[in-house]
Every structure is written in C-alpha cells, then in structure tokens.
mmCIF file with all atom_site columns, C-alpha atoms in Angstrom:
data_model
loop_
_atom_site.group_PDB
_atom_site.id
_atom_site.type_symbol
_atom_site.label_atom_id
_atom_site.label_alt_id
_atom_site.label_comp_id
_atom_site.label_asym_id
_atom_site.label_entity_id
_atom_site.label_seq_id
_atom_site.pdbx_PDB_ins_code
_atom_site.Cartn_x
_atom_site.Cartn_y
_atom_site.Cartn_z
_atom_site.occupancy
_atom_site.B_iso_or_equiv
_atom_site.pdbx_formal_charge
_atom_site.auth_seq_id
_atom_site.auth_comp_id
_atom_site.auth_asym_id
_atom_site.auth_atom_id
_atom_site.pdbx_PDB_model_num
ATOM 1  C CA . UNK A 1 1  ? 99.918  83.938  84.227  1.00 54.00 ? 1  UNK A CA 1
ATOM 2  C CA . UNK A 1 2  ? 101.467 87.039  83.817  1.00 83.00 ? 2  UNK A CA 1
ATOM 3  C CA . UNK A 1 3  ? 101.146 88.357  87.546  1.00 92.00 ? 3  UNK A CA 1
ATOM 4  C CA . UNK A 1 4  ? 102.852 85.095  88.659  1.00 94.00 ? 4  UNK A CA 1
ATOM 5  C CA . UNK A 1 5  ? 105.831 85.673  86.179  1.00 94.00 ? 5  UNK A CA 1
ATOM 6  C CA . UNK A 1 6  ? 105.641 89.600  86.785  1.00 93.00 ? 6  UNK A CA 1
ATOM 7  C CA . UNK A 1 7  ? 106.369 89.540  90.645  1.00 96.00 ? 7  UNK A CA 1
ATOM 8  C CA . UNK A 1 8  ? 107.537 85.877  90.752  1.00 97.00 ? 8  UNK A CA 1
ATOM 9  C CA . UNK A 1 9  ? 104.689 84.507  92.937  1.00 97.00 ? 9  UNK A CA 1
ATOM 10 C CA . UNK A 1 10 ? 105.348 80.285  93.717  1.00 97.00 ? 10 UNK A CA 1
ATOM 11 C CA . UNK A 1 11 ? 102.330 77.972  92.293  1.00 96.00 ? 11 UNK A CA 1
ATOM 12 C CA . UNK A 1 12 ? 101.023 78.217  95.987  1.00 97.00 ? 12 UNK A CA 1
ATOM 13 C CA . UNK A 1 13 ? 100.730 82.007  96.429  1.00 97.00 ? 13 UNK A CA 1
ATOM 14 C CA . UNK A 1 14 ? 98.862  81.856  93.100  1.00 96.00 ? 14 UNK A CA 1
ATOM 15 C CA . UNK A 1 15 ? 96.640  79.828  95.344  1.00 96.00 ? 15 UNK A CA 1
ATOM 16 C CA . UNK A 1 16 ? 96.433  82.330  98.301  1.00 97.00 ? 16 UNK A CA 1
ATOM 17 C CA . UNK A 1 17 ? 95.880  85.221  95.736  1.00 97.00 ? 17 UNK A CA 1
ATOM 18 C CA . UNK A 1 18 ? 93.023  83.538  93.813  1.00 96.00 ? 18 UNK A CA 1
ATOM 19 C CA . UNK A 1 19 ? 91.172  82.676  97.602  1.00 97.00 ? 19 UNK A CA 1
ATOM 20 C CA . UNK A 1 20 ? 92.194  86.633  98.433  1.00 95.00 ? 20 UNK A CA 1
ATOM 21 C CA . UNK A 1 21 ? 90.620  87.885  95.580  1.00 93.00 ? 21 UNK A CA 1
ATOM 22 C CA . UNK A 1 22 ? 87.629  85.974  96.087  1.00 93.00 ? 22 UNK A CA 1
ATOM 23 C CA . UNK A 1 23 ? 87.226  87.747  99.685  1.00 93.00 ? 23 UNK A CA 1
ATOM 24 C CA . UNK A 1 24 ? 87.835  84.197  101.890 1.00 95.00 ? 24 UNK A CA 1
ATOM 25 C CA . UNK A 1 25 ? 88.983  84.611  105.135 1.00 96.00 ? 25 UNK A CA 1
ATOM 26 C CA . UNK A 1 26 ? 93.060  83.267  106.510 1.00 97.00 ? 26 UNK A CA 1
ATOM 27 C CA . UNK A 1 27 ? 90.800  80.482  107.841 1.00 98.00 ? 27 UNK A CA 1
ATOM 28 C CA . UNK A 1 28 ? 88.895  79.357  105.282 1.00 97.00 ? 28 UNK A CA 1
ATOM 29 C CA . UNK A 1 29 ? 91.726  79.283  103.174 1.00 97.00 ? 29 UNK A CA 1
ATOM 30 C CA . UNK A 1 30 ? 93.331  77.120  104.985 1.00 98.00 ? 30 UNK A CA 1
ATOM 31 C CA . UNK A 1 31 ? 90.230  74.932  105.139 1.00 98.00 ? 31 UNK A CA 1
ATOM 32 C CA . UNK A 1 32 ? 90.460  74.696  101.161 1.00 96.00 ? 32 UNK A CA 1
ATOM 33 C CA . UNK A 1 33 ? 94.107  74.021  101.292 1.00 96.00 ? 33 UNK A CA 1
ATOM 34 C CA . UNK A 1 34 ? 94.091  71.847  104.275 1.00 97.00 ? 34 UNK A CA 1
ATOM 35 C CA . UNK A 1 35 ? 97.486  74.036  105.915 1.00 97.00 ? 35 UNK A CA 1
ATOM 36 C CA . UNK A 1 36 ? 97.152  76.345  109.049 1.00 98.00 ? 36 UNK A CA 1
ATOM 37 C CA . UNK A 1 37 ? 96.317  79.708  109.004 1.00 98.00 ? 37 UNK A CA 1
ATOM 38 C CA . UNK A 1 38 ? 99.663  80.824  110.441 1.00 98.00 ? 38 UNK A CA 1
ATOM 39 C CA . UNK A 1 39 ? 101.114 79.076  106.845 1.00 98.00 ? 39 UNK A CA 1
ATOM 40 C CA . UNK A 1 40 ? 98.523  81.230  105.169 1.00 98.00 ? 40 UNK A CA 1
ATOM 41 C CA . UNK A 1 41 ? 99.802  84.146  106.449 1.00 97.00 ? 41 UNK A CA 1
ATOM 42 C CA . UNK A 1 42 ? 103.027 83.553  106.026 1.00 97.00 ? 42 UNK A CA 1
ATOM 43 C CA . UNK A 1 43 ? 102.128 82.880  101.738 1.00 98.00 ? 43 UNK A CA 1
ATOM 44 C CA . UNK A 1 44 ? 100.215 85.919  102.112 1.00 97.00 ? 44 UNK A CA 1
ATOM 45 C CA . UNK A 1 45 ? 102.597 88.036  103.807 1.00 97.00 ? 45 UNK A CA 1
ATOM 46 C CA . UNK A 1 46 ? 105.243 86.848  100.625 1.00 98.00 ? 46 UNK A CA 1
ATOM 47 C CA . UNK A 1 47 ? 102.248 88.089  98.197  1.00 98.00 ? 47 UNK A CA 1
ATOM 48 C CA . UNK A 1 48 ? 102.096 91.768  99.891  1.00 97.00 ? 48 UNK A CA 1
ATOM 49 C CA . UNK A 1 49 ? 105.425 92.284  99.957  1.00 98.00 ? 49 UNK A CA 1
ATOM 50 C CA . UNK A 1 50 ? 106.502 91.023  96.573  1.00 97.00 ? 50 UNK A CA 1
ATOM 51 C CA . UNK A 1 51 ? 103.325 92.808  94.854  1.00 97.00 ? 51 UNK A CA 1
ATOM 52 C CA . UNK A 1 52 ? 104.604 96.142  97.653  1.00 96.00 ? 52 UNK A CA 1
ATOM 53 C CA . UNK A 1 53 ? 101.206 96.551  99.118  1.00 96.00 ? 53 UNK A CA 1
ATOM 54 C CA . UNK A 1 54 ? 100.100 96.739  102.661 1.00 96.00 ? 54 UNK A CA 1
ATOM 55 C CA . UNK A 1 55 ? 96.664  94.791  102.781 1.00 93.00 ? 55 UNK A CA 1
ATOM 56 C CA . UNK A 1 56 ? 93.867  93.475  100.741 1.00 91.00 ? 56 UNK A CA 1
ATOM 57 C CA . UNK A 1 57 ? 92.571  96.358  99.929  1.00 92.00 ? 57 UNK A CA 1
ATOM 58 C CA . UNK A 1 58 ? 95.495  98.058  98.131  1.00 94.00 ? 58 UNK A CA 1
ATOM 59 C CA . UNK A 1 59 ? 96.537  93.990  97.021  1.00 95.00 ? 59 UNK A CA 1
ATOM 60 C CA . UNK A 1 60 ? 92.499  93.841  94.803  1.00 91.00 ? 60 UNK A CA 1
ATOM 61 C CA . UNK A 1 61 ? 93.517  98.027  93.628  1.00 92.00 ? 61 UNK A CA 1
ATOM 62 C CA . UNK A 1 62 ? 96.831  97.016  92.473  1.00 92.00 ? 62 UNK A CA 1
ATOM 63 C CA . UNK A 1 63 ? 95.543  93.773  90.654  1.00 89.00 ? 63 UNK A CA 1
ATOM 64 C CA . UNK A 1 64 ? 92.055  95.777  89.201  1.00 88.00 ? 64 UNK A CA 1
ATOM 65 C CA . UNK A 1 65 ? 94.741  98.559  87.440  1.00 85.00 ? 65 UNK A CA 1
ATOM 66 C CA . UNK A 1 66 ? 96.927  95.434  86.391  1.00 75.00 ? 66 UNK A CA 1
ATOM 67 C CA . UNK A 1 67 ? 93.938  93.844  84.728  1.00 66.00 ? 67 UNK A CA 1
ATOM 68 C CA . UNK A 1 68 ? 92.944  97.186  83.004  1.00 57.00 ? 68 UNK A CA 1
ATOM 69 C CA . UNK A 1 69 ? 89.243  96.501  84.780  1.00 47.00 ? 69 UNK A CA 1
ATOM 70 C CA . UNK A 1 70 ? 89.104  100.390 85.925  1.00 41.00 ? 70 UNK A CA 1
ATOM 71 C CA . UNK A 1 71 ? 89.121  101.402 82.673  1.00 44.00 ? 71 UNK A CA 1
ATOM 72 C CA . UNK A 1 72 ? 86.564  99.377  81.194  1.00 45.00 ? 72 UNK A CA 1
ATOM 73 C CA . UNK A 1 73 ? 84.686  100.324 83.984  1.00 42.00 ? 73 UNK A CA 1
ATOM 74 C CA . UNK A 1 74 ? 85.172  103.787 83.580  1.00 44.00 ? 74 UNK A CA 1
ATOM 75 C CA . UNK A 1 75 ? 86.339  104.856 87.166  1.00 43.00 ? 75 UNK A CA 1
ATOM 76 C CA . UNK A 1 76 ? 89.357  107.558 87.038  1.00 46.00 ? 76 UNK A CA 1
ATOM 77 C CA . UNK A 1 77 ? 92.921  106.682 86.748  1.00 45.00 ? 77 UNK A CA 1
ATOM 78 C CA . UNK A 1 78 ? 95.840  108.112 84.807  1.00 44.00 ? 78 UNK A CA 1
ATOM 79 C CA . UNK A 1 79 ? 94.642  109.309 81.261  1.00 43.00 ? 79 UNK A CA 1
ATOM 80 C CA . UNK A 1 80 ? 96.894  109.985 78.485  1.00 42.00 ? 80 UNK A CA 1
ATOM 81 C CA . UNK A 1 81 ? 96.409  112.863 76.333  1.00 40.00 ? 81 UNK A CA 1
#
C-alpha cells in the first residue's frame, strides 16, 4: 500500500486507519481488535502525527487528495494550467 510505505505506518496502524476511515468509534475499534481504547489511541495518535494532521477530519481530507477522489468527483483543489 502506498500510504503505508509513504509515511511508514506499522501493519497495525494500517488497521486503525482502515476502522478510521470507515467512521468507527476508539471503542469499537478496539472491540474489532480486541486491545483497549487507550492502545487505540495511542496507534492513532502515531497515524496523525506521521500523516501531520490534527484529527479525523483533516486525516479522511488528506487521504481523499492522496487517492485523487476530489478530482473525480469534481470538488475544487489545485488545478494546473
């Protein structure tokens, strides 16, 4: 996966950041991966920091421009001329 070899995520923060993409909860999460939520925020914690964002919100932005998604979708973004 290019986004795990691009900001050198571990096998288990690739775990964290499919769950956080999907919108589940610290909690659940943990639920899933049968660790505590406390471990879950630690992983995710490593995943906002290495990826330099400051919460979900800005984590799913930064992964829909990696993906190209906004463009195919036709929202704004930086246009070449």
């Amino acid at each position: 996966d290019s986004v795990q070899t691009q900001y050198q995520l571990t096998d288990r923060e690739m775990m964290i950041l499919g769950y956080l993409r999907q919108g589940d909860t610290y909690r659940r999460m943990a639920q899933h991966l049968g660790i505590t939520e406390h471990t879950v925020k630690y992983h995710a914690r490593n995943i906002y920091q290495k990826l330099r964002v400051k919460n979900k919100l800005e984590l799913i932005q930064k992964l829909t421009g990696l993906s190209g998604e906004s463009e195919a979708r036709g929202e704004p973004g930086e246009q070449s001329e």
